[in-house]
Each structure stands twice: as structure tokens, then as C-alpha cells.
Amino acid sequence: MRFAPVAQVRDTSVARVLLVALRAHGFHPLDLREGGLPGVPNLFGPDGFTIEVPEEEVADATLLVGDLLKNMEPPAPNPATMV
């Protein structure tokens, strides 16, 4: 089975949320891979964590991940409420 990336995120917590959400919606993502040493993420690169699913699931998983990431963004500050 061949896998393809659907997202790359820097925060391990966001990556884990995406994996759980993908599995809950019936997708089959690969588990996270870290830099090779326990507790040392991103040892070999600053790009973060790649979320990968089987090639047959890429189109639908990309839509779901995009919506999830959009909903996880912090709200923009409202200038009217700033003092």
C-alpha cells in the first residue's frame, strides 16, 4: 500500500488531533514518526510532522484536514475590543 501526504504541521499536538479525527472518519493514516530518539521530535528537520494516508484516501482526507486546520486557527484579534 502506498501512502501520500495530506498535511505537514509543526505542532505534535495538532498532528495527533488530526490523526484521531482522520481515524474517526474512517481513514487510515500512518502513525507519527519522530526524529529517531524518544522525546526528541524533528531531529532531522524543522518541517514538522507529515500526516500521510493511503493514496486512495488522499482527496477526501485533504478536504477533512483542511477544514480541521481552518477550525483550529486562533481567531483574529478584533481591533474594536483592543484597548
mmCIF file of C-alpha atoms in Angstrom:
data_model
loop_
_atom_site.group_PDB
_atom_site.id
_atom_site.type_symbol
_atom_site.label_atom_id
_atom_site.label_comp_id
_atom_site.label_asym_id
_atom_site.label_seq_id
_atom_site.Cartn_x
_atom_site.Cartn_y
_atom_site.Cartn_z
ATOM 1 C CA MET A 1 0.000 0.000 0.000
ATOM 2 C CA ARG A 2 1.383 3.397 -0.985
ATOM 3 C CA PHE A 3 0.921 6.442 1.223
ATOM 4 C CA ALA A 4 0.851 10.123 0.310
ATOM 5 C CA PRO A 5 0.995 13.269 2.474
ATOM 6 C CA VAL A 6 -2.130 15.327 3.143
ATOM 7 C CA ALA A 7 -0.635 17.846 5.592
ATOM 8 C CA GLN A 8 2.503 18.959 7.352
ATOM 9 C CA VAL A 9 2.217 20.544 10.797
ATOM 10 C CA ARG A 10 4.835 21.772 13.240
ATOM 11 C CA ASP A 11 2.934 21.114 16.474
ATOM 12 C CA THR A 12 2.821 17.496 17.652
ATOM 13 C CA SER A 13 -0.492 18.130 19.462
ATOM 14 C CA VAL A 14 -2.133 19.309 16.238
ATOM 15 C CA ALA A 15 -0.726 16.290 14.420
ATOM 16 C CA ARG A 16 -2.184 13.925 17.000
ATOM 17 C CA VAL A 17 -5.618 15.602 16.818
ATOM 18 C CA LEU A 18 -5.562 15.240 13.022
ATOM 19 C CA LEU A 19 -4.669 11.552 13.278
ATOM 20 C CA VAL A 20 -7.509 10.864 15.718
ATOM 21 C CA ALA A 21 -10.004 12.805 13.582
ATOM 22 C CA LEU A 22 -8.915 11.014 10.405
ATOM 23 C CA ARG A 23 -9.288 7.605 12.071
ATOM 24 C CA ALA A 24 -12.682 8.592 13.500
ATOM 25 C CA HIS A 25 -13.845 9.410 9.968
ATOM 26 C CA GLY A 26 -12.705 6.045 8.581
ATOM 27 C CA PHE A 27 -9.305 6.996 7.143
ATOM 28 C CA HIS A 28 -6.114 5.023 7.743
ATOM 29 C CA PRO A 29 -3.265 7.463 8.476
ATOM 30 C CA LEU A 30 0.257 6.355 9.339
ATOM 31 C CA ASP A 31 1.375 6.870 12.920
ATOM 32 C CA LEU A 32 3.640 9.835 13.617
ATOM 33 C CA ARG A 33 7.338 9.344 13.102
ATOM 34 C CA GLU A 34 9.761 11.359 15.170
ATOM 35 C CA GLY A 35 13.440 12.081 14.651
ATOM 36 C CA GLY A 36 14.555 8.708 15.944
ATOM 37 C CA LEU A 37 15.186 9.401 19.630
ATOM 38 C CA PRO A 38 12.450 9.244 22.252
ATOM 39 C CA GLY A 39 11.340 12.725 23.281
ATOM 40 C CA VAL A 40 13.330 14.465 20.539
ATOM 41 C CA PRO A 41 10.920 15.400 17.746
ATOM 42 C CA ASN A 42 12.152 16.804 14.450
ATOM 43 C CA LEU A 43 15.761 15.748 14.968
ATOM 44 C CA PHE A 44 16.438 15.628 11.236
ATOM 45 C CA GLY A 45 14.386 18.571 10.028
ATOM 46 C CA PRO A 46 12.450 21.660 11.067
ATOM 47 C CA ASP A 47 9.450 20.937 8.843
ATOM 48 C CA GLY A 48 7.358 19.255 11.499
ATOM 49 C CA PHE A 49 5.188 16.179 11.197
ATOM 50 C CA THR A 50 3.828 14.822 7.937
ATOM 51 C CA ILE A 51 0.345 13.317 8.003
ATOM 52 C CA GLU A 52 0.085 10.523 5.420
ATOM 53 C CA VAL A 53 -2.833 8.390 4.267
ATOM 54 C CA PRO A 54 -3.184 5.690 1.591
ATOM 55 C CA GLU A 55 -3.191 7.128 -1.919
ATOM 56 C CA GLU A 56 -6.844 6.123 -2.427
ATOM 57 C CA GLU A 57 -7.876 8.340 0.519
ATOM 58 C CA VAL A 58 -5.826 11.458 -0.293
ATOM 59 C CA ALA A 59 -8.550 13.558 -1.947
ATOM 60 C CA ASP A 60 -11.146 13.132 0.801
ATOM 61 C CA ALA A 61 -8.612 13.257 3.650
ATOM 62 C CA THR A 62 -7.153 16.502 2.292
ATOM 63 C CA LEU A 63 -10.599 18.132 2.441
ATOM 64 C CA LEU A 64 -11.159 16.983 6.015
ATOM 65 C CA VAL A 65 -7.696 18.039 7.200
ATOM 66 C CA GLY A 66 -8.068 21.444 5.549
ATOM 67 C CA ASP A 67 -11.365 22.088 7.331
ATOM 68 C CA LEU A 68 -9.972 20.878 10.654
ATOM 69 C CA LEU A 69 -6.888 23.081 10.398
ATOM 70 C CA LYS A 70 -9.039 26.078 9.471
ATOM 71 C CA ASN A 71 -11.172 25.490 12.581
ATOM 72 C CA MET A 72 -8.077 25.135 14.791
ATOM 73 C CA GLU A 73 -6.660 28.539 13.868
ATOM 74 C CA PRO A 74 -6.901 31.116 16.634
ATOM 75 C CA PRO A 75 -9.403 33.881 15.913
ATOM 76 C CA ALA A 76 -8.021 37.136 14.531
ATOM 77 C CA PRO A 77 -7.884 39.952 17.072
ATOM 78 C CA ASN A 78 -10.790 42.366 16.924
ATOM 79 C CA PRO A 79 -9.454 45.968 16.866
ATOM 80 C CA ALA A 80 -12.744 47.272 18.278
ATOM 81 C CA THR A 81 -12.197 45.368 21.540
ATOM 82 C CA MET A 82 -8.490 46.157 21.923
ATOM 83 C CA VAL A 83 -7.559 48.799 24.478
#
